[in-house]
PDB file of C-alpha atoms in Angstrom:
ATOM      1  CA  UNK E   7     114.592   8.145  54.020  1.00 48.00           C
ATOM      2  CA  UNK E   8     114.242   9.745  57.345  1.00 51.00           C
ATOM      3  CA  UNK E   9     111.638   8.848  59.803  1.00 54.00           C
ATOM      4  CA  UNK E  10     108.756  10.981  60.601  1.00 60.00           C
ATOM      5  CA  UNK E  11     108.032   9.381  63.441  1.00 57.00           C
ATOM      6  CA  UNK E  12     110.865   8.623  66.395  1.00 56.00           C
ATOM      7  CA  UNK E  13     110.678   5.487  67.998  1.00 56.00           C
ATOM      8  CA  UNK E  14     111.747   4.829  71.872  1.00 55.00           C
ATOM      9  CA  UNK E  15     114.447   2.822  69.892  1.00 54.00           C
ATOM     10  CA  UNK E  16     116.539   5.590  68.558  1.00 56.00           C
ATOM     11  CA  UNK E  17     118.936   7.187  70.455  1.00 59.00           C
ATOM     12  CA  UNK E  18     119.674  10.676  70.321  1.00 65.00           C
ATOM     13  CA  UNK E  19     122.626  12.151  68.463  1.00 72.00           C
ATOM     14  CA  UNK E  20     124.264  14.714  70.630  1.00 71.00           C
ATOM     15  CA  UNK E  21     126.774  16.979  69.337  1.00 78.00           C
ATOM     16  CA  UNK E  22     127.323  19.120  72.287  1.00 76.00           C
ATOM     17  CA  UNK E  23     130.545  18.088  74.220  1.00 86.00           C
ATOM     18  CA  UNK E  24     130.733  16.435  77.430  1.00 86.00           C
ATOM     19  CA  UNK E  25     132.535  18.856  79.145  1.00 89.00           C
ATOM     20  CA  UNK E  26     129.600  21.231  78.137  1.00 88.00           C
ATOM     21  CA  UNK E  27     126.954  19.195  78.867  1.00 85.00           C
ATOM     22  CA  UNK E  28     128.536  18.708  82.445  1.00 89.00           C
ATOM     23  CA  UNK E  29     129.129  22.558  82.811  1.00 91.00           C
ATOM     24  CA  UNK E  30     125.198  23.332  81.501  1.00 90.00           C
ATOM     25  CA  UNK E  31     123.902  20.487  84.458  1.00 91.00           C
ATOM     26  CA  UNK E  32     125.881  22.133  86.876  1.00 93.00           C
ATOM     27  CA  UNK E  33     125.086  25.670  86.247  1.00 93.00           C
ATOM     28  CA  UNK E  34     121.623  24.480  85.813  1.00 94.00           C
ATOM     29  CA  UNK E  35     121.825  23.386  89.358  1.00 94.00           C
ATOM     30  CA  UNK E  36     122.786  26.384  90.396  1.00 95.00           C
ATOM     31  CA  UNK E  37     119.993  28.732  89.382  1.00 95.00           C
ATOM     32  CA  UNK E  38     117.562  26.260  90.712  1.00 95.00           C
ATOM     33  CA  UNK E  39     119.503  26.703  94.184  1.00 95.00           C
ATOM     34  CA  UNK E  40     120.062  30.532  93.620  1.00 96.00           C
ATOM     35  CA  UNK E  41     115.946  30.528  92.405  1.00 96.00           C
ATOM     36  CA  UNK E  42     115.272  28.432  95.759  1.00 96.00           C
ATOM     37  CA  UNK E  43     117.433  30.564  97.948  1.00 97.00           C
ATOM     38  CA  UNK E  44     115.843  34.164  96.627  1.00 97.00           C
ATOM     39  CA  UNK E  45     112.631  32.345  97.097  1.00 97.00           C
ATOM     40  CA  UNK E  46     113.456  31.636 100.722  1.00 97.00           C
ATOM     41  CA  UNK E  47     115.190  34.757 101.236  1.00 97.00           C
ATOM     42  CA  UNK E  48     111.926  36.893 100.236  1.00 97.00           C
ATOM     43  CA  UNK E  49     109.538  35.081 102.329  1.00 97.00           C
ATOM     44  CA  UNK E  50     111.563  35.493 105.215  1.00 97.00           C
ATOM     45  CA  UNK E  51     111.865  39.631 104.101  1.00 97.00           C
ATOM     46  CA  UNK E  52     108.085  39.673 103.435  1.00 97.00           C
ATOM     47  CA  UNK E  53     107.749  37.739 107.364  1.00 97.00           C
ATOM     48  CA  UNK E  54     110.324  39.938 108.499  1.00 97.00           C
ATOM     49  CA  UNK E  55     108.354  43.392 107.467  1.00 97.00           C
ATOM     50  CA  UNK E  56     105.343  42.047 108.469  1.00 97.00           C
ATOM     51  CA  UNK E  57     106.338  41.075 111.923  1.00 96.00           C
ATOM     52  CA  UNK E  58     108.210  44.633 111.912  1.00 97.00           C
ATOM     53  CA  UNK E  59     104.655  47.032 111.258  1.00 96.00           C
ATOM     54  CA  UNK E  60     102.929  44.455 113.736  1.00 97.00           C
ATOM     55  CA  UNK E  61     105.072  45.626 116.256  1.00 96.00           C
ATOM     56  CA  UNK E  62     105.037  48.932 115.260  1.00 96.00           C
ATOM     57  CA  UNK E  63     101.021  48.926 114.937  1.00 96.00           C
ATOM     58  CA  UNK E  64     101.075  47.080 118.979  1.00 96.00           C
ATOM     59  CA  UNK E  65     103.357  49.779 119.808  1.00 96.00           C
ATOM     60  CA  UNK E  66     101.101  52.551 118.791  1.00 95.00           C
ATOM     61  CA  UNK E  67      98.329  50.982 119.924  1.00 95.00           C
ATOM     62  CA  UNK E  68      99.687  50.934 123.720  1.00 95.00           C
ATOM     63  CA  UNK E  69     100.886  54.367 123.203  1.00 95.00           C
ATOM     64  CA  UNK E  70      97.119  55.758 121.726  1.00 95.00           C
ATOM     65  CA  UNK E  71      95.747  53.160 124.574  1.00 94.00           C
ATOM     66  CA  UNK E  72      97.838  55.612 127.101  1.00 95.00           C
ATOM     67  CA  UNK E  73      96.858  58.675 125.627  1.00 95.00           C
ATOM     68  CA  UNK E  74      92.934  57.890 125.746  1.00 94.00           C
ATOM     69  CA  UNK E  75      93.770  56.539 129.264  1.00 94.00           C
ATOM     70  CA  UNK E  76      95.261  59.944 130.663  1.00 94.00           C
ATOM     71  CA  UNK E  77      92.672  62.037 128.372  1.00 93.00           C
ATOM     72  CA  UNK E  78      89.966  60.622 130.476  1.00 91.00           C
ATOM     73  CA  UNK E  79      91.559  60.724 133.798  1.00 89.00           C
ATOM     74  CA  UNK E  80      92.121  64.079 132.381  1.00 89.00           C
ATOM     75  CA  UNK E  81      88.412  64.987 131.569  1.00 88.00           C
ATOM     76  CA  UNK E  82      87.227  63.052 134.665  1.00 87.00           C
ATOM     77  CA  UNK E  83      88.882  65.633 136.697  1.00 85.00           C
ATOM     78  CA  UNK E  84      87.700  68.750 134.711  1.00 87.00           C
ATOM     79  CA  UNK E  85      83.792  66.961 134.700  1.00 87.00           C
ATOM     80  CA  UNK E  86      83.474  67.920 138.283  1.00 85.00           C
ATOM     81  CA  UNK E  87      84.805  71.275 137.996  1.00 86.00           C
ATOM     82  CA  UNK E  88      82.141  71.571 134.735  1.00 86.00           C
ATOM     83  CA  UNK E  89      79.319  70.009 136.574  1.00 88.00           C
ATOM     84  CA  UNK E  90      80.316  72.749 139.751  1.00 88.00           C
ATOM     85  CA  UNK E  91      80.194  75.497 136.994  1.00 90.00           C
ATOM     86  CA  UNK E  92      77.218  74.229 135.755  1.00 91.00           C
ATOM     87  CA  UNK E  93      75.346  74.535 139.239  1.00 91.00           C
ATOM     88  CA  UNK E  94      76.801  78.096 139.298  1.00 92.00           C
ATOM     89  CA  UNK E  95      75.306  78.734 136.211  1.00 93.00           C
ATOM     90  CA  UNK E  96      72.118  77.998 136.766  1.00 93.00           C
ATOM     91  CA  UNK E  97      71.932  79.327 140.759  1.00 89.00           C
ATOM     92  CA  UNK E  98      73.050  82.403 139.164  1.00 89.00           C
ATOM     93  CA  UNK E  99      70.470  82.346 136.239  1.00 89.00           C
ATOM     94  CA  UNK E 100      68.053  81.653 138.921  1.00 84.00           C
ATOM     95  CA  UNK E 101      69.421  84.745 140.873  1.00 78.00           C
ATOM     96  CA  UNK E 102      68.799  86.792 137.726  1.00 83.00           C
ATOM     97  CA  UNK E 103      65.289  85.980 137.113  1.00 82.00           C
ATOM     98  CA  UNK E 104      64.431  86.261 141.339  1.00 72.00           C
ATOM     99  CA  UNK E 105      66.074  89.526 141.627  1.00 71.00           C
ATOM    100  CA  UNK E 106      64.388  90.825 137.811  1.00 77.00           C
ATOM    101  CA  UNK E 107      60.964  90.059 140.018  1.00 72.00           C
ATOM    102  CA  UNK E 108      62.225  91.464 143.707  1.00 70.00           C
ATOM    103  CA  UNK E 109      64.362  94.588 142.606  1.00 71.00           C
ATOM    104  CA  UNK E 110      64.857  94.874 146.371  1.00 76.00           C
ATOM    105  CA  UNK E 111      66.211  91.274 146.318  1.00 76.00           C
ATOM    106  CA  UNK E 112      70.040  92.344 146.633  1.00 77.00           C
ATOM    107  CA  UNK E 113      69.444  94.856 149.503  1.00 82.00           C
ATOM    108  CA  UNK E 114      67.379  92.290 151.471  1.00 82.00           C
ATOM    109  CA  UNK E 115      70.588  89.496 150.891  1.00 83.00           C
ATOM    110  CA  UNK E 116      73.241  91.912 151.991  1.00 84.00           C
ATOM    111  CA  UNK E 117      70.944  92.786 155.535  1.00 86.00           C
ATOM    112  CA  UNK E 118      70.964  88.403 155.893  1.00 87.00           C
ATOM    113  CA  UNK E 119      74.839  88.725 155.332  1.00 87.00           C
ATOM    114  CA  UNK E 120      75.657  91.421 157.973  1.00 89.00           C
ATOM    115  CA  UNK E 121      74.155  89.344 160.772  1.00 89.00           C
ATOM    116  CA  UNK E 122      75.881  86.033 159.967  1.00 90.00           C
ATOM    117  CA  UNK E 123      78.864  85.822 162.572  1.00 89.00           C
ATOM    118  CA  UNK E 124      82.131  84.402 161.060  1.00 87.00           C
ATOM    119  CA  UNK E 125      81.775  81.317 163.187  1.00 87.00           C
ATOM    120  CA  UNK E 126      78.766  80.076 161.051  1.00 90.00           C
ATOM    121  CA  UNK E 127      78.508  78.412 157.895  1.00 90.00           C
ATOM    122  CA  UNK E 128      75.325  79.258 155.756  1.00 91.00           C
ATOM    123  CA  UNK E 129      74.613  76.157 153.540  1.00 91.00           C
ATOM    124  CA  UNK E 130      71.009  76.784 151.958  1.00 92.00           C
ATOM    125  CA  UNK E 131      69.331  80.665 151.766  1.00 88.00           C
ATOM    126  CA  UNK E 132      66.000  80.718 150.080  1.00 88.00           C
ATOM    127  CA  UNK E 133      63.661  84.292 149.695  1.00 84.00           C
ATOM    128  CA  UNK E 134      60.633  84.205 148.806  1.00 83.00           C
ATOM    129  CA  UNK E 135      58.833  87.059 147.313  1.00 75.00           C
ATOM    130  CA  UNK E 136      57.257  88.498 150.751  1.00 80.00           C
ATOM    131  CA  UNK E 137      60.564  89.016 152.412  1.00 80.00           C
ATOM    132  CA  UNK E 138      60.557  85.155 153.883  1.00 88.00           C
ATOM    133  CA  UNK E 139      63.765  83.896 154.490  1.00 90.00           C
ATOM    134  CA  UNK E 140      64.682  80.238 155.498  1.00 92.00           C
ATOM    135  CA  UNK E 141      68.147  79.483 156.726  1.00 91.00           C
ATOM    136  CA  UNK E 142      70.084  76.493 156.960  1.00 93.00           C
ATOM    137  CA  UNK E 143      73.812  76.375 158.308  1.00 91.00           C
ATOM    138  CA  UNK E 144      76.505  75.023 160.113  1.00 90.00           C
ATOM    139  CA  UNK E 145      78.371  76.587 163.660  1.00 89.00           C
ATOM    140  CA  UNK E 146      81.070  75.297 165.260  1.00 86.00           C
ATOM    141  CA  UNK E 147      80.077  76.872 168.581  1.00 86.00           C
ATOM    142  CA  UNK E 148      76.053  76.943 169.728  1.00 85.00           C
ATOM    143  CA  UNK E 149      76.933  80.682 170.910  1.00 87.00           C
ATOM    144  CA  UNK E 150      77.879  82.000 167.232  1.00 88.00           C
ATOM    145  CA  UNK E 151      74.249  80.693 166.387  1.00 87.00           C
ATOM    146  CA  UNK E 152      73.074  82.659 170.183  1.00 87.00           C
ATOM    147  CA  UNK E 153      74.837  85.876 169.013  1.00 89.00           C
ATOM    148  CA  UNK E 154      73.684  85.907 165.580  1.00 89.00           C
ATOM    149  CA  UNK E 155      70.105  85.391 167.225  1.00 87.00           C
ATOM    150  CA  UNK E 156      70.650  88.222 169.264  1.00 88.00           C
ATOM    151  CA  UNK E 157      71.566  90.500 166.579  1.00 89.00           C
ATOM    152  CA  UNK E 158      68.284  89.414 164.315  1.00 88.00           C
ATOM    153  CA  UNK E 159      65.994  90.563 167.303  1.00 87.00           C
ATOM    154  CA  UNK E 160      68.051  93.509 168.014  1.00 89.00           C
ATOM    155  CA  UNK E 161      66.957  94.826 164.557  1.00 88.00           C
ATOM    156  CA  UNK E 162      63.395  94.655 164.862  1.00 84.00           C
ATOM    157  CA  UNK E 163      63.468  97.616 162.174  1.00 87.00           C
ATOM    158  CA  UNK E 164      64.576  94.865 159.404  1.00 86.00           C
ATOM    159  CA  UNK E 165      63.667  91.508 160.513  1.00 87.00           C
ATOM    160  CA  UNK E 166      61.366  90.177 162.011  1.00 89.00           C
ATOM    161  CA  UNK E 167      59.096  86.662 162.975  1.00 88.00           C
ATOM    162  CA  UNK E 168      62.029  85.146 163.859  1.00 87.00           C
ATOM    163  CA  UNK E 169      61.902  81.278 164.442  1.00 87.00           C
ATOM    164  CA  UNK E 170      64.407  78.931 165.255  1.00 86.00           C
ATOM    165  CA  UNK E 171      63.020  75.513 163.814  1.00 87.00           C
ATOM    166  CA  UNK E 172      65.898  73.200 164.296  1.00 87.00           C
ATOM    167  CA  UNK E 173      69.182  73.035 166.489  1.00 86.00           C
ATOM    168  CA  UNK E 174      71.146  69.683 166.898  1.00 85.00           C
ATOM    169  CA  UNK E 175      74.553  68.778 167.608  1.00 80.00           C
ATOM    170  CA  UNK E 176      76.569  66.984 165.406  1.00 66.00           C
ATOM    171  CA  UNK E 177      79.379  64.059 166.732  1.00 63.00           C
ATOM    172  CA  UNK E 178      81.987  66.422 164.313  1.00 67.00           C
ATOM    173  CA  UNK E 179      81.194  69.415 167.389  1.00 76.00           C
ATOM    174  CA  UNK E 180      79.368  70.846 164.343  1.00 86.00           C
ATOM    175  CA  UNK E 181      75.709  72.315 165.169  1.00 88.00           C
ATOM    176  CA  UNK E 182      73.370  72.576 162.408  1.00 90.00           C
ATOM    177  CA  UNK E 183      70.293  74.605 162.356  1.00 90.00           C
ATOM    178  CA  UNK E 184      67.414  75.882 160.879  1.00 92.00           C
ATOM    179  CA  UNK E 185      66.445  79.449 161.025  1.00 90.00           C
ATOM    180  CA  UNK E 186      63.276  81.732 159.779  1.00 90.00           C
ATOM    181  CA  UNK E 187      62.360  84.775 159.678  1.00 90.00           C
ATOM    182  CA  UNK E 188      61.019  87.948 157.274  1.00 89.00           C
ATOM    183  CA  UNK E 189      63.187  90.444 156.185  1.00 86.00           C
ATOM    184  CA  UNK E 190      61.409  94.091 155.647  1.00 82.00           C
TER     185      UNK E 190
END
């Protein structure tokens, strides 16, 4: 009768030969090292490509990081030439509307422009509707401001009130002034 139940005290029958059993162990040993190895072999590919697109994202990074960089060097220098544009714009627009009100507005600008010497430097103009004019300007020499005084009261037909309010040397030998008077 054969036991249904093994005891510890039976040994196992083994029919398999030695030289089997050693070759089984042995190659058994060597898929646990070839399972290890592939194992270790993977991780390092997976840290490998990992490390690889981390360089590649820093790389891009520095490279976008440039771009933005010059882009706004880039847009710094045209924000000057927008904000002068702008200024134009709206001096202009202003012109528009002024000269829509004073058709004569152009004709009275061009007489100002005639008696401006070359030596001076107009930096603010403003008309008002009666003819008043208001200048403000730069001369390098006090007698480019003389002759262009000279020619204002010479045509007494066009202008006239004429009023120097300011005069004053600059430490650049740059006189400024101030000058008023109505055009007709």
């Amino acid at each position: 009768m054969l036991p249904i139940w093994r005891t510890s005290q039976q040994d196992d029958i083994n029919f398999v030969p030695e030289e089997t059993r050693a070759y089984r162990a042995k190659a058994q040993r060597v898929y646990i090292a070839i399972f290890f190895a592939s194992i270790i072999f993977f991780e390092l590919l997976i840290f490998a490509t990992v490390s690889f697109f981390k360089l590649k994202e820093e790389k891009t990074k520095t490279s976008l990081a440039s771009q933005v960089e010059q882009l706004n060097a880039e847009w710094q220098k045209q924000s000057g030439k927008a904000a002068a544009l702008n200024t134009i714009k709206i001096n202009l627009s202003t012109y528009k509307t002024f000269s829509a009100a004073d058709p004569l507005l152009r004709e009275k600008i061009f007489k100002i422009i005639e008696i401006v010497p070359s030596g001076v430097t107009l930096t603010d103009l403003m008309i008002d509707s009666s003819g008043g004019v208001e200048l403000r300007g730069n001369s390098k020499r006090p007698n480019d401001l003389y002759q262009m005084m000279n020619i204002i009261q010479a045509k007494s037909d066009t202008f006239s009130s004429v009023d120097l309010s300011s005069f004053a040397g600059g430490s650049d030998t740059e006189y400024t002034f101030s000058l008023s008077f109505v055009v007709k």
